[in-house]
mmCIF file of C-alpha atoms in Angstrom:
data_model
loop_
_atom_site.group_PDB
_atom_site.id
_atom_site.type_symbol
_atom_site.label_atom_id
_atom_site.label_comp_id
_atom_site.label_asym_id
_atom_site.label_seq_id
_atom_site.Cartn_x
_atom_site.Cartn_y
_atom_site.Cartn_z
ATOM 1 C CA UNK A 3 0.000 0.000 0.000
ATOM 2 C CA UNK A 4 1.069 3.702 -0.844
ATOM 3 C CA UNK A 5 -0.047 6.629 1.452
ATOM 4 C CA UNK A 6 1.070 10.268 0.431
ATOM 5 C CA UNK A 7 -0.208 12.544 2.385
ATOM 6 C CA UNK A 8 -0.045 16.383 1.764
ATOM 7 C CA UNK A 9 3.212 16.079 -0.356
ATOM 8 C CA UNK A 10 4.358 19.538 -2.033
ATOM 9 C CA UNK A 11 7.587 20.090 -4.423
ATOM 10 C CA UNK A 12 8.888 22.825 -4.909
ATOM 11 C CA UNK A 13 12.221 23.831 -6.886
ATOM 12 C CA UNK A 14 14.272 26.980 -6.583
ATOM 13 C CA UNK A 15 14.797 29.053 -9.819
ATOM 14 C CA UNK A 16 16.830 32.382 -9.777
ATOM 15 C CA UNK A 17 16.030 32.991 -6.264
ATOM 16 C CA UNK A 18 12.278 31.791 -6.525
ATOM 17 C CA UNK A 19 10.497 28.968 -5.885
ATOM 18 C CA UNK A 20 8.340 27.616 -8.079
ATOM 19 C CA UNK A 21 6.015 25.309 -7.413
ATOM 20 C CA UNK A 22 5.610 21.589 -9.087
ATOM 21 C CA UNK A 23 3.234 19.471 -7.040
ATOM 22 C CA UNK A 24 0.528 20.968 -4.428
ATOM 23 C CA UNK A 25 -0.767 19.019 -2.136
ATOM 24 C CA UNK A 26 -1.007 15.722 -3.146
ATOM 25 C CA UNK A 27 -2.864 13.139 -0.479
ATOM 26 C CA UNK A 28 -3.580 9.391 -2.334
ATOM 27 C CA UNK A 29 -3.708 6.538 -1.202
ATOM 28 C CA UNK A 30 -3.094 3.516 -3.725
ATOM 29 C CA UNK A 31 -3.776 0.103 -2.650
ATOM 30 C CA UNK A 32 -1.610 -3.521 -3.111
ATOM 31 C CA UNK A 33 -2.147 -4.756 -6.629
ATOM 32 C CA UNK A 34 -3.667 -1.599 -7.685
ATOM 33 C CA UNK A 35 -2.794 -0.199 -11.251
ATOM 34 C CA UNK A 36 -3.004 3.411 -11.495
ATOM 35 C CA UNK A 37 -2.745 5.754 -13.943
ATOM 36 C CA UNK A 38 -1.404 9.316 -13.661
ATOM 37 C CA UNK A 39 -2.909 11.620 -16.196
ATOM 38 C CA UNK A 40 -2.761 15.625 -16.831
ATOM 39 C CA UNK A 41 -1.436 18.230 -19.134
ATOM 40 C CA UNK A 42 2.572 18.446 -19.800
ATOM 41 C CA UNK A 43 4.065 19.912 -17.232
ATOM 42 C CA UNK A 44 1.537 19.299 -14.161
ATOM 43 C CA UNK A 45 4.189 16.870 -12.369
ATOM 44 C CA UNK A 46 3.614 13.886 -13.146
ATOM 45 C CA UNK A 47 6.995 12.002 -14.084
ATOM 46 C CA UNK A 48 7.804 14.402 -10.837
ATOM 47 C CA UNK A 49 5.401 12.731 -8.556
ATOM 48 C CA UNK A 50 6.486 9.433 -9.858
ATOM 49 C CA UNK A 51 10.299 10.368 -9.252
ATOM 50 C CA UNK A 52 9.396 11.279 -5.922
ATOM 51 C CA UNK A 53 7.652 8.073 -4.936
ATOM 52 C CA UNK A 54 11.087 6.091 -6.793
ATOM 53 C CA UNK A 55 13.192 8.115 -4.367
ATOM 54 C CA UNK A 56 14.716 9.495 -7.014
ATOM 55 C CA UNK A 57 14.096 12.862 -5.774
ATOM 56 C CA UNK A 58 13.022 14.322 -2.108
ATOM 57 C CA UNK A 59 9.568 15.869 -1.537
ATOM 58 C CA UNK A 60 9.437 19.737 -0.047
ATOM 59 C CA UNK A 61 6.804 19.109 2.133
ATOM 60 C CA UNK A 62 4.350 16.130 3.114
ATOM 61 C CA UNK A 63 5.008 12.128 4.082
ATOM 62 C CA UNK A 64 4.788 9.137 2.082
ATOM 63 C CA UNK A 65 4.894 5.672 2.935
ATOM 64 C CA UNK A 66 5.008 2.066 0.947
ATOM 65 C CA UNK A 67 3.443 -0.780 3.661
ATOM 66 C CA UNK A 68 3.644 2.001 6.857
ATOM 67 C CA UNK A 69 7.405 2.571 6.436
ATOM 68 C CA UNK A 70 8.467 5.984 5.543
ATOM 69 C CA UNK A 71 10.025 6.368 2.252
ATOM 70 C CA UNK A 72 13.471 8.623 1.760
ATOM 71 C CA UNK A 73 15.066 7.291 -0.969
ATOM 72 C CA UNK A 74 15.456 4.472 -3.470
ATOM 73 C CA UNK A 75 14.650 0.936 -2.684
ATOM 74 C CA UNK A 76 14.822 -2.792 -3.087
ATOM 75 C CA UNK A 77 10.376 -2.373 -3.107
ATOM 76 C CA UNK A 78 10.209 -0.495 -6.199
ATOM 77 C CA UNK A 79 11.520 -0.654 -9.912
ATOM 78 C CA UNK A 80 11.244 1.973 -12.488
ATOM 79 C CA UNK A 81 10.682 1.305 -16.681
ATOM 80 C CA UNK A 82 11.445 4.389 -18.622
ATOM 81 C CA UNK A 83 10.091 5.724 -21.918
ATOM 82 C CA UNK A 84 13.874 6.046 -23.421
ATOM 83 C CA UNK A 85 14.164 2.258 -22.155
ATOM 84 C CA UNK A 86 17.599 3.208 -20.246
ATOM 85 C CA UNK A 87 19.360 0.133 -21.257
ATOM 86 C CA UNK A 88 23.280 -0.200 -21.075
ATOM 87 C CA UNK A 89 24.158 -0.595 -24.793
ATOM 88 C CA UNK A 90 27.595 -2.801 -24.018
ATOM 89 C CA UNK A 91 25.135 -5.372 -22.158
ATOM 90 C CA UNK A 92 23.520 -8.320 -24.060
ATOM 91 C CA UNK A 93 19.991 -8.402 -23.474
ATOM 92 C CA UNK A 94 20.543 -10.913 -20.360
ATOM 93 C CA UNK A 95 23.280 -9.324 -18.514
ATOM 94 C CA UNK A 96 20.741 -5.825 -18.664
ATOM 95 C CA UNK A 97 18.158 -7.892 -17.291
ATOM 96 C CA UNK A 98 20.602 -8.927 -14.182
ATOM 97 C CA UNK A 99 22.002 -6.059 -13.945
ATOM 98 C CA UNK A 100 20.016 -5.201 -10.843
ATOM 99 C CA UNK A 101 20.756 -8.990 -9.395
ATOM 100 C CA UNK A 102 24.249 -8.795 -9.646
ATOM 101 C CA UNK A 103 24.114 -5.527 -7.792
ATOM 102 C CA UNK A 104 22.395 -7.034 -4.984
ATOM 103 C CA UNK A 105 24.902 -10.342 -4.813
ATOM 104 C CA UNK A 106 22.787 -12.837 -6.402
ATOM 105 C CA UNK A 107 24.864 -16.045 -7.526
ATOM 106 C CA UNK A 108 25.650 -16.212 -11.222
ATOM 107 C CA UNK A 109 22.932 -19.286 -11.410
ATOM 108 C CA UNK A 110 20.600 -17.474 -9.557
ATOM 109 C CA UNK A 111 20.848 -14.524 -12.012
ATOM 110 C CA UNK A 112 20.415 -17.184 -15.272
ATOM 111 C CA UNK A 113 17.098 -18.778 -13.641
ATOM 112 C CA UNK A 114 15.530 -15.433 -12.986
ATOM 113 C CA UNK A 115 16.868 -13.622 -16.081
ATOM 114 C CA UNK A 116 16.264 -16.672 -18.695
ATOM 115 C CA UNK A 117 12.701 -17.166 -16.894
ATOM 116 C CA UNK A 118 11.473 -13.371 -17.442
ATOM 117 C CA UNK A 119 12.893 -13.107 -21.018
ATOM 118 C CA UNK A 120 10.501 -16.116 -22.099
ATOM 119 C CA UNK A 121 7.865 -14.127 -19.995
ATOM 120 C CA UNK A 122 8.414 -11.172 -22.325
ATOM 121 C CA UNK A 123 8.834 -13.532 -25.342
ATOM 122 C CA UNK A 124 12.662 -12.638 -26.130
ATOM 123 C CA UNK A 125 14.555 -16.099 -24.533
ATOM 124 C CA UNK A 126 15.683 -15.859 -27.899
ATOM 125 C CA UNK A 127 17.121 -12.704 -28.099
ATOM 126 C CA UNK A 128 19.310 -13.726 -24.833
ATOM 127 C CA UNK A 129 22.334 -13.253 -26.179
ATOM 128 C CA UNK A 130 21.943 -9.835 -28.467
ATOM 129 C CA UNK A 131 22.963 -6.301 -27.794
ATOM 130 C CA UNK A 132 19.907 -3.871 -27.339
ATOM 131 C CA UNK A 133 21.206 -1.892 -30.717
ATOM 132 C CA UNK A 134 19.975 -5.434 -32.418
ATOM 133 C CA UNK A 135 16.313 -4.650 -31.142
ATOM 134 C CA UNK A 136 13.564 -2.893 -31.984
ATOM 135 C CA UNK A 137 12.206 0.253 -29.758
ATOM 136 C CA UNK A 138 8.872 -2.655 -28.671
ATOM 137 C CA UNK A 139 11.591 -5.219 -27.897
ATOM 138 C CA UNK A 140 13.580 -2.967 -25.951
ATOM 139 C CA UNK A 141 10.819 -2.030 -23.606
ATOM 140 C CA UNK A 142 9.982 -5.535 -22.974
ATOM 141 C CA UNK A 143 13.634 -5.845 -21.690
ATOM 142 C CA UNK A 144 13.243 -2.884 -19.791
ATOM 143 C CA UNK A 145 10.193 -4.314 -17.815
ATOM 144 C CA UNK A 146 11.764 -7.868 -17.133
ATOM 145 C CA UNK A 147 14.963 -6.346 -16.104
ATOM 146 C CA UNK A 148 12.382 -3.978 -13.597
ATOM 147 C CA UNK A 149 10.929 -7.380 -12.519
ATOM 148 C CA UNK A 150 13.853 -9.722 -11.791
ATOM 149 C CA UNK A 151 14.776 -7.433 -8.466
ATOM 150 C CA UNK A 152 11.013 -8.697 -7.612
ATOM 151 C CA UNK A 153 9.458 -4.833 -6.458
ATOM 152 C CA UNK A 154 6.487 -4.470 -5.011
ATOM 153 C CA UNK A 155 5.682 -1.185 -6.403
ATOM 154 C CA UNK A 156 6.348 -1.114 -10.643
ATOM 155 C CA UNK A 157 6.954 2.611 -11.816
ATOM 156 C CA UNK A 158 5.864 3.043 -15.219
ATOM 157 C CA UNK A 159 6.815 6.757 -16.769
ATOM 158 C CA UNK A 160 5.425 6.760 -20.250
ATOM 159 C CA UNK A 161 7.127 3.705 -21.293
ATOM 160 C CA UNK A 162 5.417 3.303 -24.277
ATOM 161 C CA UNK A 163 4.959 7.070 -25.320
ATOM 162 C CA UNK A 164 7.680 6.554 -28.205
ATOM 163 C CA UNK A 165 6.758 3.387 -29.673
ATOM 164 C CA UNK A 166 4.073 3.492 -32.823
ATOM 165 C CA UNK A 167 -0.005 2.341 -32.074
ATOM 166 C CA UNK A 168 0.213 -1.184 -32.684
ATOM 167 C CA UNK A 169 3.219 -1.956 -31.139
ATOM 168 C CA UNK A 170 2.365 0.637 -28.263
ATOM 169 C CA UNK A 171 -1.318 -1.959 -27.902
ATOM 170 C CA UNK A 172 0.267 -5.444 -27.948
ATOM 171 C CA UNK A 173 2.737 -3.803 -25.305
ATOM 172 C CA UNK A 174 -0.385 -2.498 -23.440
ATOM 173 C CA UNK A 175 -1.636 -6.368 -23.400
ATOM 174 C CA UNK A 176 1.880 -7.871 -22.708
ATOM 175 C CA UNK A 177 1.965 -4.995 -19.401
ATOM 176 C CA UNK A 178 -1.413 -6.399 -18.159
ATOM 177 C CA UNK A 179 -0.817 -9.867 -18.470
ATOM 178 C CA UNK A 180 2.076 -9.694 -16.641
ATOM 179 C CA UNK A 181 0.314 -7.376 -14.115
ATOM 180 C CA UNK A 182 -1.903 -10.329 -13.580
ATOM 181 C CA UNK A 183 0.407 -12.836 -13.330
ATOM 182 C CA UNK A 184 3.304 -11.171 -11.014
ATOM 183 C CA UNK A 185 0.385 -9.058 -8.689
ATOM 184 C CA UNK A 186 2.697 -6.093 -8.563
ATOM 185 C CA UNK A 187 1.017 -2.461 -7.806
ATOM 186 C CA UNK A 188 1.197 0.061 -10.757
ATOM 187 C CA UNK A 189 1.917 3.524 -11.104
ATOM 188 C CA UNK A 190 1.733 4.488 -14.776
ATOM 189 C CA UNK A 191 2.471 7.863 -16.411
ATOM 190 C CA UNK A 192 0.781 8.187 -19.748
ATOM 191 C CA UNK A 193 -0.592 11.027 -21.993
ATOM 192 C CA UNK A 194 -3.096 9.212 -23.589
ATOM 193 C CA UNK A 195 -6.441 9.125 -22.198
ATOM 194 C CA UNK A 196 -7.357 5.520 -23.985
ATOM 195 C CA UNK A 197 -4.225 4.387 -22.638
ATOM 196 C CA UNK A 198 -5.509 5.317 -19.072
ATOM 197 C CA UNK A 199 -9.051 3.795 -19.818
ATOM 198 C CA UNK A 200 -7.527 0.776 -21.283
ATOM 199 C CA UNK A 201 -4.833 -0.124 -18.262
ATOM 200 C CA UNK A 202 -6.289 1.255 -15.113
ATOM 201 C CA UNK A 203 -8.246 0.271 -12.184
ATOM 202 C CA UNK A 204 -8.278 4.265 -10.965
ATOM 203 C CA UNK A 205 -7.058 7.411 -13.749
ATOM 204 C CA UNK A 206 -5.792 10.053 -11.016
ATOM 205 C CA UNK A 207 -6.618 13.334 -13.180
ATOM 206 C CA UNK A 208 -4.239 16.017 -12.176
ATOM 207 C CA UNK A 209 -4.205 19.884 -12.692
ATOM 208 C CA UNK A 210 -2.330 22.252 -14.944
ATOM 209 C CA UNK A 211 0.687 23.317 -12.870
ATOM 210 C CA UNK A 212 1.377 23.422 -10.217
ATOM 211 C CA UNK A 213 -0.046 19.925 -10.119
ATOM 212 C CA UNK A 214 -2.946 19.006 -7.702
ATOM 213 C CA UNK A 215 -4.743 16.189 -8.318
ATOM 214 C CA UNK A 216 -7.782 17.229 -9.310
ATOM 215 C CA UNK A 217 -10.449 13.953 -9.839
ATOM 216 C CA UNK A 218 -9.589 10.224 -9.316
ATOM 217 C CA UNK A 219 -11.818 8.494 -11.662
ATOM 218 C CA UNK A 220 -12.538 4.475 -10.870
ATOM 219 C CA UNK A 221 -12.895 2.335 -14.341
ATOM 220 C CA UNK A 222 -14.353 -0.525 -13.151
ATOM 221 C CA UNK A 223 -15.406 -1.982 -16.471
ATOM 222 C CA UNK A 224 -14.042 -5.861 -16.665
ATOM 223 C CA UNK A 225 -10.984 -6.684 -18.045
ATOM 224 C CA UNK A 226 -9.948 -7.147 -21.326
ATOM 225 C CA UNK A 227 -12.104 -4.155 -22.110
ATOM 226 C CA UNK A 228 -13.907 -3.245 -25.735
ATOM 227 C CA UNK A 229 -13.104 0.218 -25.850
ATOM 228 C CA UNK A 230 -15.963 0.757 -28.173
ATOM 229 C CA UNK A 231 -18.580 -0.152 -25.678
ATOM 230 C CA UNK A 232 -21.175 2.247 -24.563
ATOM 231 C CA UNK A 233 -19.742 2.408 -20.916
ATOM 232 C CA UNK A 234 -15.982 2.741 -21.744
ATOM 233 C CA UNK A 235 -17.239 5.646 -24.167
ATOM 234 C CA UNK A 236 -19.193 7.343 -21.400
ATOM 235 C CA UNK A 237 -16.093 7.062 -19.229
ATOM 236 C CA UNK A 238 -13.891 8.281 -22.461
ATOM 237 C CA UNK A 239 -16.213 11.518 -22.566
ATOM 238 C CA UNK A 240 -16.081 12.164 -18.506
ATOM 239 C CA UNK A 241 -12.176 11.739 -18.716
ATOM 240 C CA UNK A 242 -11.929 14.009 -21.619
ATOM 241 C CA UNK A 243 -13.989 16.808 -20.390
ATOM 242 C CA UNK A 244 -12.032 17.192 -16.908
ATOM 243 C CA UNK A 245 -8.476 16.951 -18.453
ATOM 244 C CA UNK A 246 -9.638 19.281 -21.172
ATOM 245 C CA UNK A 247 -10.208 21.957 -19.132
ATOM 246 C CA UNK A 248 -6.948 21.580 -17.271
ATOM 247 C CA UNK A 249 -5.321 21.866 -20.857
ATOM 248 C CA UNK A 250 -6.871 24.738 -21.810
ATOM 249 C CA UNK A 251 -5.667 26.169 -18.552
ATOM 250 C CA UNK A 252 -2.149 25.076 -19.347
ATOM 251 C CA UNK A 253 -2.397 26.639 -22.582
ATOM 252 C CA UNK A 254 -3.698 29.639 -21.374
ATOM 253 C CA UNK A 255 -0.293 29.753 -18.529
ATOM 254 C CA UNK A 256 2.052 28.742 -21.625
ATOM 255 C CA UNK A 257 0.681 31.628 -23.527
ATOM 256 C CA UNK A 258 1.384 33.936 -19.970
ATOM 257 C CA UNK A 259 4.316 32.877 -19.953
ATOM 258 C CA UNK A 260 5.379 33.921 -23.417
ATOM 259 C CA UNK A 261 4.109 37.583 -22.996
ATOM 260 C CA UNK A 262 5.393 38.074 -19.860
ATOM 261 C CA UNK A 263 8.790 37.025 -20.983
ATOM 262 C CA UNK A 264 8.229 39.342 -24.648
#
């Protein structure tokens, strides 16, 4: 379970503070998979840094299972959108990487590396360099080599912003089978508002900066869900018209911005 409660960011600039994330107070439970949506720039990939202990919080507590959280840890993994994989590695030794670091035995690492690369369907590509892959490929390294330190907490920031629609769904499918069959809790960064509808057991809606969250919407529809049902489209259309207004307002600061600065 996640708790933050009250969390602010804020980052100094030329002798100002400005502020990234406003009070923040959610509370995600085990297994959950949640989505963070908002405009570009509200703090999302921030939040989700902050929850990695990647980067301290200003203000405001958070906790994973009651135990305070102040920096990375053995709990939590992180997949990024650029995939962030070491390009002198074969496609194994990435997905070890993190096993090695914590002292697991060269046989333990083959078992648990081997085993999540037929997961991802690349036991095959084993013994390639990550140049040899393609961008959908890469990603699915980047997730097994997140799951082989066995997290609790899987910390998703766009990973599959960059990749093109049809790779981006099978990945989507791939992500929630998986999901299903490890029982990890989610916390997914994603632009797209079908992405959120598609994935999510909660969409967490958040402001224009600085971010707040500003609706936590509950898609309960069953899984695997026909986006072109009636319900998913009513939920589509509820989605759209709260984040819409929080891009307008984003527009509208962008555009304040660029006067101000004339």
């Amino acid at each position: 379970m996640v708790i933050i409660d009250g969390l602010d960011k804020r980052y100094g600039n030329q002798g100002a503070d400005v502020s990234a994330l406003v009070d923040i107070n959610l509370k995600i439970e085990e297994g959950e998979f949640i989505c963070l949506l908002g405009p570009s720039g509200c703090g999302k990939s921030t939040l989700l840094k902050i929850v990695a202990g990647l980067i301290p919080a200003t203000h405001g507590r958070m906790s994973i299972d009651g135990k305070a959280v102040d920096g990375p840890g053995p709990d939590r993994a992180v997949v990024f959108q650029d995939y962030a994989l070491f390009p002198w590695m074969t496609v194994r030794d990435n997905v070890e990487f993190g096993l090695r670091a914590r002292g697991r035995s060269a046989k333990e690492r083959r078992e648990i590396a081997d085993g999540l690369l037929k997961t991802v369907g690349l036991a095959d590509f084993a013994a390639r360099f990550p140049h040899h892959l393609s961008g959908g490929m890469k990603q699915r390294v980047s997730i097994a080599r997140a799951l082989a330190v066995n997290p609790s907490l899987l910390l998703m920031d766009e990973p599959f912003g960059a990749l093109d629609a049809q790779t981006r769904e099978t990945l989507q499918d791939e992500l929630l089978r998986i999901w299903r069959e490890y029982k990890k809790t989610v916390i997914f960064v994603t632009h797209s508002i079908e992405e959120a509808l598609y994935l999510s057991d909660r969409i967490v809606v958040m402001t224009a900066r600085p971010g707040r969250i500003k609706q936590v919407i509950a898609v309960s529809e069953p899984r695997p869900r026909d986006m072109t049902s009636e319900a998913m489209g009513r939920l589509q259309r509820e989605v759209r018209g709260v984040l819409g207004e929080e891009i307008n307002r984003a527009a509208q600061l962008e555009q304040a911005d660029m006067m101000a600065g004339a």
